[in-house]
CSV table of C-alpha atoms and ligand atoms in Angstrom, one decimal:
chain,number,residue,atom,x,y,z
A,2,MET,CA,6.3,19.7,-29.4
A,3,THR,CA,8.1,22.4,-31.3
A,4,ASN,CA,10.3,21.3,-34.2
A,5,SER,CA,13.4,22.3,-32.2
A,6,SER,CA,12.8,19.8,-29.4
A,7,ILE,CA,15.7,17.5,-28.8
A,8,THR,CA,14.7,13.9,-29.4
A,9,ASN,CA,17.9,12.0,-30.2
A,10,ILE,CA,21.4,11.6,-28.9
A,11,GLU,CA,23.0,13.3,-31.9
A,12,GLN,CA,21.0,16.5,-31.3
A,13,LEU,CA,21.7,16.3,-27.5
A,14,SER,CA,25.4,15.8,-28.2
A,15,ASP,CA,25.5,18.9,-30.4
A,16,TYR,CA,23.7,20.8,-27.7
A,17,LEU,CA,26.0,19.7,-25.0
A,18,ASN,CA,29.0,20.7,-27.2
A,19,SER,CA,27.5,24.1,-27.6
A,20,GLN,CA,27.3,24.4,-23.8
A,21,LYS,CA,30.9,23.3,-23.6
A,22,ILE,CA,30.1,20.2,-21.4
A,23,ASP,CA,33.3,18.2,-21.0
A,24,SER,CA,33.5,14.7,-22.5
A,25,GLU,CA,33.4,12.9,-19.1
A,26,LEU,CA,30.1,14.5,-18.1
A,27,LYS,CA,28.8,14.0,-21.6
A,28,ALA,CA,29.5,10.3,-21.3
A,29,GLU,CA,27.7,10.3,-18.0
A,30,ILE,CA,24.7,12.0,-19.5
A,31,ILE,CA,24.5,9.7,-22.5
A,32,GLY,CA,25.1,6.7,-20.3
A,33,GLY,CA,22.1,7.9,-18.2
A,34,ILE,CA,19.9,8.0,-21.3
A,35,GLN,CA,20.7,4.3,-21.9
A,36,ARG,CA,19.4,3.5,-18.5
A,37,ASN,CA,16.4,5.8,-18.5
A,38,SER,CA,12.9,4.2,-18.6
A,39,MET,CA,11.7,7.3,-20.4
A,40,ALA,CA,12.6,8.3,-23.9
A,41,LEU,CA,14.8,11.4,-24.6
A,42,ARG,CA,12.6,14.4,-25.4
A,43,LEU,CA,13.3,17.9,-24.2
A,44,THR,CA,11.9,21.2,-25.3
A,45,GLN,CA,14.1,24.2,-26.0
A,46,HIS,CA,12.2,25.9,-23.1
A,47,VAL,CA,13.3,23.3,-20.6
A,48,LEU,CA,16.9,23.2,-22.0
A,49,LYS,CA,17.1,27.0,-21.4
A,50,LEU,CA,16.0,26.6,-17.7
A,51,ILE,CA,18.9,24.3,-16.9
A,52,ASN,CA,22.0,26.0,-15.5
A,53,TRP,CA,24.6,24.3,-17.7
A,54,ARG,CA,27.5,25.9,-15.7
A,55,ASN,CA,26.4,23.9,-12.7
A,56,ILE,CA,24.7,20.8,-14.2
A,57,LEU,CA,25.7,18.4,-11.4
A,58,GLU,CA,23.5,20.2,-9.0
A,59,ASP,CA,20.8,21.5,-11.4
A,60,PRO,CA,17.3,20.4,-10.2
A,61,ILE,CA,15.9,20.4,-13.7
A,62,ARG,CA,18.8,18.5,-15.3
A,63,LYS,CA,18.4,15.9,-12.7
A,64,GLN,CA,14.7,15.2,-13.6
A,65,PHE,CA,15.3,14.9,-17.3
A,66,LEU,CA,18.9,13.8,-17.8
A,67,PRO,CA,20.0,11.7,-14.8
A,68,LEU,CA,23.6,10.7,-15.0
A,69,HIS,CA,24.5,7.1,-15.4
A,70,SER,CA,26.2,7.1,-11.9
A,71,GLU,CA,23.1,8.6,-10.2
A,72,TYR,CA,21.0,5.4,-10.8
A,73,LEU,CA,20.6,3.0,-8.0
A,74,GLU,CA,19.3,-0.6,-7.9
A,75,SER,CA,15.5,-0.7,-7.6
A,76,HIS,CA,13.9,-1.7,-4.3
A,77,PRO,CA,12.9,-5.4,-4.5
A,78,GLN,CA,9.3,-4.4,-4.0
A,79,SER,CA,9.2,-1.8,-6.7
A,80,ARG,CA,7.3,-2.5,-9.9
A,81,LYS,CA,6.9,-1.2,-13.4
A,82,ASP,CA,3.3,-0.3,-12.7
A,83,SER,CA,3.4,0.3,-9.0
A,84,LEU,CA,-0.1,1.7,-8.8
A,85,TRP,CA,-1.7,-1.3,-10.6
A,86,GLU,CA,-3.3,0.9,-13.1
A,87,ARG,CA,-3.6,-1.9,-15.7
A,88,GLU,CA,-5.7,-3.9,-13.2
A,89,SER,CA,-7.7,-0.9,-12.4
A,90,GLN,CA,-8.8,-0.1,-16.0
A,91,SER,CA,-12.5,-0.3,-16.6
A,92,GLN,CA,-11.9,0.0,-20.3
A,93,ASP,CA,-8.8,1.0,-22.3
A,94,GLY,CA,-7.2,4.1,-20.9
A,95,LEU,CA,-10.0,4.7,-18.4
A,96,ILE,CA,-9.1,4.1,-14.7
A,97,HIS,CA,-12.0,4.1,-12.4
A,98,ARG,CA,-10.6,3.5,-8.9
A,99,TYR,CA,-12.7,5.9,-6.8
A,100,PRO,CA,-16.5,5.7,-6.8
A,101,ASN,CA,-17.2,9.2,-8.1
A,102,LYS,CA,-14.1,10.2,-9.9
A,103,LEU,CA,-12.6,8.9,-13.1
A,104,LEU,CA,-9.1,9.2,-14.7
A,105,PHE,CA,-9.1,9.3,-18.5
A,106,LEU,CA,-5.8,9.0,-20.3
A,107,VAL,CA,-5.9,11.1,-23.3
A,108,SER,CA,-2.5,10.5,-24.7
A,109,ASN,CA,0.6,8.3,-24.6
A,110,SER,CA,3.0,11.1,-25.1
A,111,CYS,CA,4.3,14.3,-23.6
A,112,PRO,CA,6.2,17.3,-25.0
A,113,ALA,CA,9.1,16.2,-22.7
A,114,TYR,CA,9.8,13.1,-20.7
A,115,CYS,CA,10.4,13.1,-16.9
A,116,SER,CA,12.7,10.3,-15.9
A,117,PHE,CA,10.8,9.6,-12.7
A,118,CYS,CA,7.4,9.2,-14.5
A,119,THR,CA,5.0,7.0,-12.5
A,120,ARG,CA,3.5,5.9,-15.8
A,121,SER,CA,6.9,5.1,-17.3
A,122,TYR,CA,5.6,1.6,-18.1
A,123,SER,CA,3.2,3.1,-20.6
A,124,VAL,CA,4.1,6.7,-21.6
A,125,GLY,CA,6.4,7.5,-24.5
A,126,PRO,CA,8.3,5.4,-27.0
A,127,ASN,CA,10.2,2.2,-25.9
A,128,THR,CA,13.6,2.8,-24.5
A,129,HIS,CA,16.8,0.7,-24.2
A,130,SER,CA,15.7,-0.4,-20.8
A,131,LEU,CA,11.9,-0.6,-21.0
A,132,LYS,CA,9.4,-1.9,-23.5
A,133,LYS,CA,6.2,0.0,-23.0
A,134,TYR,CA,2.8,-1.5,-22.2
A,135,ARG,CA,0.0,0.5,-24.0
A,136,LEU,CA,-3.1,1.2,-22.0
A,137,PHE,CA,-4.9,1.8,-25.2
A,138,SER,CA,-4.3,1.0,-28.8
A,139,SER,CA,-2.9,3.7,-31.0
A,140,ASN,CA,-5.1,2.3,-33.8
A,141,LYS,CA,-8.1,3.5,-32.1
A,142,SER,CA,-8.9,7.2,-32.9
A,143,PHE,CA,-9.1,9.8,-30.2
A,144,GLN,CA,-12.6,10.5,-31.2
A,145,SER,CA,-13.8,6.9,-30.8
A,146,ARG,CA,-12.1,6.7,-27.4
A,147,CYS,CA,-14.0,9.9,-26.4
A,148,ASP,CA,-17.3,8.2,-27.6
A,149,ASP,CA,-16.5,5.3,-25.3
A,150,LEU,CA,-15.8,7.7,-22.4
A,151,ARG,CA,-19.2,9.4,-23.0
A,152,LYS,CA,-21.0,6.1,-23.0
A,153,TYR,CA,-19.2,5.0,-19.9
A,154,LEU,CA,-20.2,8.2,-18.1
A,155,ARG,CA,-23.8,7.8,-19.2
A,156,ASN,CA,-23.8,4.3,-17.6
A,157,ASN,CA,-22.0,5.6,-14.4
A,158,ILE,CA,-24.0,8.6,-13.3
A,159,HIS,CA,-22.4,8.7,-9.9
A,160,VAL,CA,-19.1,9.8,-11.5
A,161,THR,CA,-19.0,13.6,-10.9
A,162,ASP,CA,-15.3,14.3,-11.6
A,163,VAL,CA,-13.2,13.5,-14.7
A,164,LEU,CA,-9.5,14.0,-14.7
A,165,LEU,CA,-8.0,14.1,-18.2
A,166,SER,CA,-4.4,13.1,-18.1
A,167,GLY,CA,-1.9,10.8,-19.8
A,168,GLY,CA,0.6,11.6,-21.2
A,169,ASP,CA,-0.1,15.3,-21.5
A,170,ILE,CA,-3.2,17.0,-22.8
A,171,ALA,CA,-1.0,19.4,-24.8
A,172,SER,CA,0.0,16.4,-27.0
A,173,ILE,CA,-3.5,16.4,-28.4
A,174,ASP,CA,-4.7,18.7,-31.1
A,175,PRO,CA,-6.6,21.5,-29.4
A,176,ARG,CA,-9.6,21.0,-31.7
A,177,PHE,CA,-10.0,17.5,-30.2
A,178,ILE,CA,-9.8,18.9,-26.7
A,179,ASP,CA,-12.5,21.3,-27.7
A,180,GLU,CA,-14.7,18.5,-28.9
A,181,LEU,CA,-14.1,16.4,-25.9
A,182,LEU,CA,-14.9,19.3,-23.6
A,183,ASN,CA,-18.1,19.9,-25.6
A,184,ASP,CA,-19.1,16.3,-25.1
A,185,LEU,CA,-18.2,16.3,-21.4
A,186,SER,CA,-20.1,19.6,-20.8
A,187,ALA,CA,-23.2,17.8,-22.0
A,188,VAL,CA,-23.0,15.1,-19.4
A,189,GLN,CA,-25.5,16.1,-16.7
A,190,SER,CA,-23.9,14.2,-13.8
A,191,LEU,CA,-20.4,15.7,-14.2
A,192,ARG,CA,-19.6,18.6,-11.9
A,193,THR,CA,-15.9,19.0,-12.4
A,194,ILE,CA,-13.5,18.4,-15.3
A,195,ARG,CA,-9.7,18.6,-14.7
A,196,LEU,CA,-7.0,19.0,-17.3
A,197,ALA,CA,-3.6,17.6,-16.2
A,198,THR,CA,-0.6,19.1,-18.0
A,199,ARG,CA,3.1,19.7,-17.4
A,200,THR,CA,3.2,22.0,-20.4
A,201,LEU,CA,3.1,25.1,-18.3
A,202,LEU,CA,6.7,24.0,-17.7
A,203,PHE,CA,7.6,22.3,-21.0
A,204,ASP,CA,6.3,25.0,-23.3
A,205,PRO,CA,4.2,27.8,-21.6
A,206,SER,CA,3.8,29.7,-24.9
A,207,LEU,CA,1.1,27.1,-25.7
A,208,PHE,CA,-1.0,28.5,-22.9
A,209,LEU,CA,-0.6,32.2,-23.5
A,210,PRO,CA,-3.7,34.4,-24.3
A,211,ASP,CA,-4.8,34.1,-28.0
A,212,THR,CA,-3.4,30.6,-28.4
A,213,PRO,CA,-6.0,27.9,-29.4
A,214,LEU,CA,-5.5,26.0,-26.1
A,215,PHE,CA,-6.0,29.2,-24.0
A,216,LYS,CA,-9.2,30.2,-25.9
A,217,ILE,CA,-10.7,26.7,-25.6
A,218,ILE,CA,-10.0,26.5,-21.9
A,219,ILE,CA,-11.5,30.0,-21.2
A,220,LYS,CA,-14.5,29.3,-23.4
A,221,HIS,CA,-15.4,26.0,-21.7
A,222,SER,CA,-14.5,27.3,-18.2
A,223,GLN,CA,-17.0,30.2,-18.7
A,224,LYS,CA,-19.7,27.9,-20.2
A,225,LEU,CA,-19.4,25.4,-17.4
A,226,LYS,CA,-19.5,28.0,-14.7
A,227,LYS,CA,-22.9,29.1,-15.9
A,228,LYS,CA,-24.0,25.6,-15.2
A,229,ASN,CA,-22.4,25.7,-11.8
A,230,LYS,CA,-19.7,23.4,-13.0
A,231,GLU,CA,-15.9,23.8,-13.0
A,232,LEU,CA,-13.1,23.3,-15.5
A,233,SER,CA,-9.7,23.4,-13.8
A,234,ILE,CA,-6.1,22.7,-14.6
A,235,GLN,CA,-3.7,20.5,-12.7
A,236,SER,CA,-0.1,21.7,-13.3
A,237,HIS,CA,3.0,19.9,-12.3
A,238,PHE,CA,5.9,22.0,-11.0
A,239,ASN,CA,8.6,20.4,-8.8
A,240,HIS,CA,11.0,23.3,-8.2
A,241,ALA,CA,10.9,27.1,-8.1
A,242,ASN,CA,13.4,27.2,-11.0
A,243,GLU,CA,10.7,25.6,-13.3
A,244,ILE,CA,8.4,28.6,-13.0
A,245,SER,CA,9.9,30.9,-15.7
A,246,PRO,CA,8.5,34.4,-16.4
A,247,GLU,CA,6.6,32.8,-19.4
A,248,SER,CA,5.1,30.1,-17.1
A,249,LYS,CA,4.0,32.8,-14.7
A,250,GLU,CA,2.6,34.9,-17.5
A,251,ALA,CA,0.5,32.0,-18.9
A,252,SER,CA,-0.7,30.9,-15.4
A,253,LEU,CA,-1.6,34.4,-14.4
A,254,ALA,CA,-3.5,34.9,-17.6
A,255,LEU,CA,-5.6,31.8,-16.9
A,256,TRP,CA,-6.1,32.8,-13.3
A,257,HIS,CA,-7.2,36.3,-14.4
A,258,SER,CA,-9.8,34.7,-16.6
A,259,GLY,CA,-11.1,32.7,-13.7
A,260,VAL,CA,-9.5,29.3,-14.3
A,261,ILE,CA,-8.3,27.6,-11.1
A,262,ILE,CA,-4.9,25.9,-11.5
A,263,ARG,CA,-3.9,23.4,-8.8
A,264,ASN,CA,-0.3,22.2,-8.7
A,265,GLN,CA,1.0,18.7,-8.1
A,266,THR,CA,4.6,18.2,-7.1
A,267,VAL,CA,6.6,15.0,-6.8
A,268,LEU,CA,9.0,14.9,-3.9
A,269,LEU,CA,12.4,14.0,-5.4
A,270,ASP,CA,15.5,13.3,-3.5
A,271,GLY,CA,18.2,15.9,-3.9
A,272,ILE,CA,15.9,18.0,-6.2
A,273,ASN,CA,13.2,19.4,-3.9
A,274,SER,CA,13.5,17.4,-0.7
A,275,LYS,CA,14.3,20.4,1.5
A,276,ASP,CA,12.0,22.5,3.6
A,277,ASP,CA,13.2,25.8,2.1
A,278,LEU,CA,12.9,24.5,-1.5
A,279,GLN,CA,9.3,23.5,-0.9
A,280,LYS,CA,8.6,26.9,0.7
A,281,GLU,CA,10.2,28.7,-2.3
A,282,LEU,CA,8.2,26.6,-4.7
A,283,ILE,CA,4.9,27.3,-2.9
A,284,GLN,CA,5.6,31.0,-2.8
A,285,ASN,CA,6.4,31.0,-6.6
A,286,LEU,CA,3.2,29.1,-7.3
A,287,LEU,CA,1.1,31.5,-5.3
A,288,ASP,CA,2.8,34.4,-7.1
A,289,SER,CA,1.8,32.8,-10.4
A,290,GLY,CA,-1.9,32.4,-9.4
A,291,ILE,CA,-1.4,28.6,-8.8
A,292,GLN,CA,-2.8,26.8,-5.9
A,293,PRO,CA,-0.5,24.2,-4.3
A,294,TYR,CA,-2.5,21.0,-4.2
A,295,TYR,CA,-0.5,17.8,-3.6
A,296,VAL,CA,3.1,16.8,-2.9
A,297,TYR,CA,3.5,13.2,-3.8
A,298,GLN,CA,5.7,10.7,-2.2
A,299,MET,CA,7.6,9.2,-5.1
A,300,ASP,CA,6.0,5.9,-6.1
A,301,MET,CA,7.8,2.6,-5.9
A,302,VAL,CA,8.4,2.5,-9.6
A,303,ASP,CA,11.3,0.4,-11.1
A,304,ASN,CA,14.4,2.3,-12.1
A,305,THR,CA,13.6,5.4,-10.0
A,306,GLU,CA,15.2,4.5,-6.7
A,307,HIS,CA,17.6,7.5,-6.7
A,308,PHE,CA,14.6,9.8,-6.9
A,309,ARG,CA,12.8,8.4,-3.9
A,310,THR,CA,13.0,9.8,-0.4
A,311,SER,CA,12.0,8.1,2.9
A,312,LEU,CA,8.4,8.7,4.0
A,313,SER,CA,9.7,10.5,7.1
A,314,THR,CA,11.3,13.0,4.8
A,315,ALA,CA,7.9,13.9,3.4
A,316,ILE,CA,6.4,14.0,6.9
A,317,SER,CA,9.2,16.2,8.2
A,318,ILE,CA,8.9,18.7,5.2
A,319,SER,CA,5.1,18.8,5.6
A,320,LYS,CA,5.4,19.6,9.3
A,321,SER,CA,7.9,22.4,8.5
A,322,LEU,CA,5.3,24.0,6.2
A,323,THR,CA,2.4,24.0,8.6
A,324,GLY,CA,1.8,27.6,9.7
A,325,ALA,CA,4.2,29.0,7.1
A,326,PHE,CA,1.3,29.8,4.8
A,327,PRO,CA,-2.4,30.3,5.2
A,328,GLY,CA,-3.9,26.9,5.6
A,329,PHE,CA,-5.7,26.9,2.3
A,330,GLN,CA,-2.4,27.5,0.5
A,331,LEU,CA,-0.7,24.4,1.9
A,332,PRO,CA,-0.3,21.3,-0.3
A,333,ARG,CA,-1.3,17.9,1.1
A,334,PHE,CA,1.5,15.4,1.3
A,335,ILE,CA,0.2,12.2,-0.3
A,336,VAL,CA,1.4,8.7,-1.0
A,337,ASP,CA,-0.4,6.8,-3.8
A,338,LEU,CA,-0.3,3.3,-2.5
A,339,PRO,CA,1.3,0.4,-4.4
A,340,CYS,CA,-1.1,-2.2,-5.7
A,341,GLY,CA,-4.0,0.2,-6.2
A,342,GLY,CA,-4.7,1.2,-2.6
A,343,GLY,CA,-5.2,4.8,-3.8
A,344,LYS,CA,-4.0,8.1,-2.4
A,345,ARG,CA,-3.6,8.5,1.4
A,346,SER,CA,-2.1,11.3,3.5
A,347,VAL,CA,1.5,10.4,4.4
A,348,TYR,CA,0.4,10.7,8.0
A,349,GLU,CA,-2.3,8.1,7.7
A,350,TYR,CA,-0.3,4.9,8.1
A,351,ASP,CA,-1.7,2.2,10.4
A,352,PHE,CA,1.6,0.2,10.7
A,353,HIS,CA,5.3,1.1,10.7
A,354,ASP,CA,8.3,-1.2,10.8
A,355,LYS,CA,11.2,1.1,11.3
A,356,LYS,CA,13.8,-1.6,10.9
A,357,TYR,CA,12.7,-2.7,7.5
A,358,GLY,CA,11.4,0.7,6.4
A,359,ILE,CA,7.9,-0.6,5.8
A,360,TYR,CA,4.7,1.4,6.2
A,361,GLY,CA,1.2,-0.2,6.1
A,362,PHE,CA,-1.8,1.8,5.1
A,363,LYS,CA,-5.4,0.8,5.1
A,364,SER,CA,-7.7,2.3,2.5
A,365,PRO,CA,-11.2,1.9,4.1
A,366,LEU,CA,-13.2,3.4,1.3
A,367,LEU,CA,-11.6,1.1,-1.3
A,368,SER,CA,-10.9,-2.1,0.6
A,369,GLY,CA,-11.7,-2.1,4.3
A,370,ASP,CA,-9.0,-3.5,6.5
A,371,LYS,CA,-6.5,-4.7,3.9
A,372,LEU,CA,-3.0,-3.3,4.3
A,373,TYR,CA,-1.1,-1.7,1.4
A,374,TYR,CA,2.7,-1.4,1.9
A,375,TYR,CA,5.0,1.4,1.0
A,376,CYS,CA,8.8,0.8,1.6
A,377,ASP,CA,11.5,3.3,2.2
A,378,PRO,CA,14.5,3.3,-0.1
A,379,LEU,CA,17.0,0.7,1.0
A,380,ARG,CA,19.8,3.4,1.5
A,381,TYR,CA,17.9,4.7,4.5
A,382,LEU,CA,18.2,1.3,6.3
A,383,SER,CA,21.0,-0.4,8.2
A,384,PRO,CA,23.5,-2.4,6.0
A,385,CYS,CA,22.4,-5.6,7.7
A,386,ILE,CA,18.7,-5.0,6.8
A,387,GLN,CA,19.7,-3.9,3.3
A,388,GLU,CA,21.4,-7.3,2.9
A,389,LYS,CA,18.3,-9.1,4.2
A,390,TRP,CA,16.0,-7.4,1.7
A,391,LYS,CA,17.9,-9.0,-1.1
A,392,TYR,CA,16.4,-12.4,-0.1
A,393,ILE,CA,12.8,-11.2,0.6
A,394,ARG,CA,10.4,-11.9,-2.2
A,395,CYS,CA,7.2,-10.7,-0.5
A,396,ILE,CA,6.4,-8.8,2.6
A,397,SER,CA,4.4,-11.6,4.1
A,398,GLU,CA,7.7,-13.5,4.6
A,399,ILE,CA,9.0,-10.9,7.1
A,400,TYR,CA,5.9,-11.1,9.3
A,401,ASP,CA,5.0,-14.7,8.7
A,402,LEU,CA,1.6,-13.8,7.5
A,403,PRO,CA,-0.8,-15.7,5.3
A,404,SER,CA,0.2,-14.8,1.9
A,405,ASP,CA,-3.2,-14.4,0.3
A,406,ASN,CA,-3.7,-11.0,1.8
A,407,HIS,CA,-0.2,-9.8,1.8
A,408,ASP,CA,1.7,-10.9,-1.3
A,409,ASP,CA,0.1,-8.5,-3.7
A,410,MET,CA,3.3,-6.6,-4.3
A,411,THR,CA,4.9,-9.7,-5.8
A,412,ILE,CA,2.3,-10.8,-8.3
A,413,SER,CA,2.0,-7.7,-10.5
A,414,GLU,CA,4.6,-7.7,-13.3
A,415,VAL,CA,4.1,-6.2,-16.7
A,416,SER,CA,4.4,-9.0,-19.1
B,10,PLP,C1,-5.2,10.6,-8.5
B,10,PLP,C2,-6.3,10.0,-9.1
B,10,PLP,C3,-7.6,10.6,-9.2
B,10,PLP,C4,-7.8,12.0,-8.7
B,10,PLP,O1,-7.6,12.1,-7.3
B,10,PLP,P1,-7.8,13.4,-6.5
B,10,PLP,O2,-7.3,13.0,-5.1
B,10,PLP,O3,-9.2,13.7,-6.4
B,10,PLP,O4,-7.0,14.5,-7.1
B,10,PLP,C5,-8.6,9.9,-9.8
B,10,PLP,N1,-8.4,8.7,-10.3
B,10,PLP,C6,-7.3,8.0,-10.1
B,10,PLP,C7,-7.2,6.6,-10.6
B,10,PLP,C8,-6.2,8.7,-9.6
B,10,PLP,O5,-5.0,8.0,-9.5
B,11,SF4,S1,4.7,15.0,-17.9
B,11,SF4,FE1,3.7,13.6,-16.4
B,11,SF4,S2,3.1,11.9,-17.8
B,11,SF4,FE2,4.6,13.1,-18.9
B,11,SF4,S3,6.6,12.1,-18.5
B,11,SF4,FE3,6.3,13.8,-17.0
B,11,SF4,S4,5.5,12.8,-15.2
B,11,SF4,FE4,5.2,11.4,-17.0
């Protein structure tokens, strides 16, 4: 974003030297970059939030600069595009999975890249370990994609909610965001428009009062409210340390101006996977005028195994929070099912095989009785079952089921 972002190993190396990081750790960090599915990009703001005196334990460092030795082999059922977003596209960069809500991907880039990104198959430049699949062509202008979105909404009047995500909306010129919001405000059938961004962490100065982005958001929020419609923001904070005084100032300014901010958190092993850490995060969010919305079970995405927790970790943390805050301030713990089953509460599974660490979820609204499977990380299972998993290609093999309904996890691979 800003000119001083770190985007290559030379710059990072200089930065690590300035922080007096020893050569062994430096080699670990640079080795981690070679394995990362996400490109190296860090804002000065994020760099300043990392405690370089204790980087092994630092929850922000772990998200952006995993060490080479932290990586684990992917679960055999993990995929590059675990959520089957490519299959769910109605047109380029437009994912219409639920009847009345629509996800529109505004950008392929973010001001910084999170190593656990669910959309790592698509977001950011190619890396050593991953060639990206573009959901939409970079040759097509943003405006012409917005025209397509408008047409789509005109032909799908039951869609009442649009989520603008990516990538990060802060990667788009604010003037284009302004035009897009103008267009969307004119669509009669829409009730809610959501802007998803992690830039309240990456570079909160972009959201402070008197910045172009702030003014645009306030203007459209007020215009939409007069029409009984809502513009809101979806932030992404995973740990209390991410909410700097500047993040708080920007969020509170938006809140004072009547903009609702709902936060999404990804549950990350060894980063925020403790009851107390989630409590502290929720408290800091509330103090910043942000509503906790979702805590996501980490998706089964290739090359992110060390970030995943077991599903029972999510359930146990969720239980520990019940009653600790007013009910309307509690986040919902969600698993977004592999193969496009959509979001379900972590409690809603219809099937559990403890031995193999497999949970089956139905998604009645989307697909009746069909089961979608989420698998715990192998390290939570017995050594003997871990060994068995090596030879299992699809889940139907374990249960001797007809494969047509159950081998979905094996057929989606990004070409
Ligand atoms: C998450 C998501 C949405 C929004 O879901 P909510 O539960 O309403 O926040 C919409 N479309 C797709 C494809 C999604 O993955
Ligand atoms: S901000 Fe969101 S889209 Fe961008 S890298 Fe992080 S998780 Fe992925």
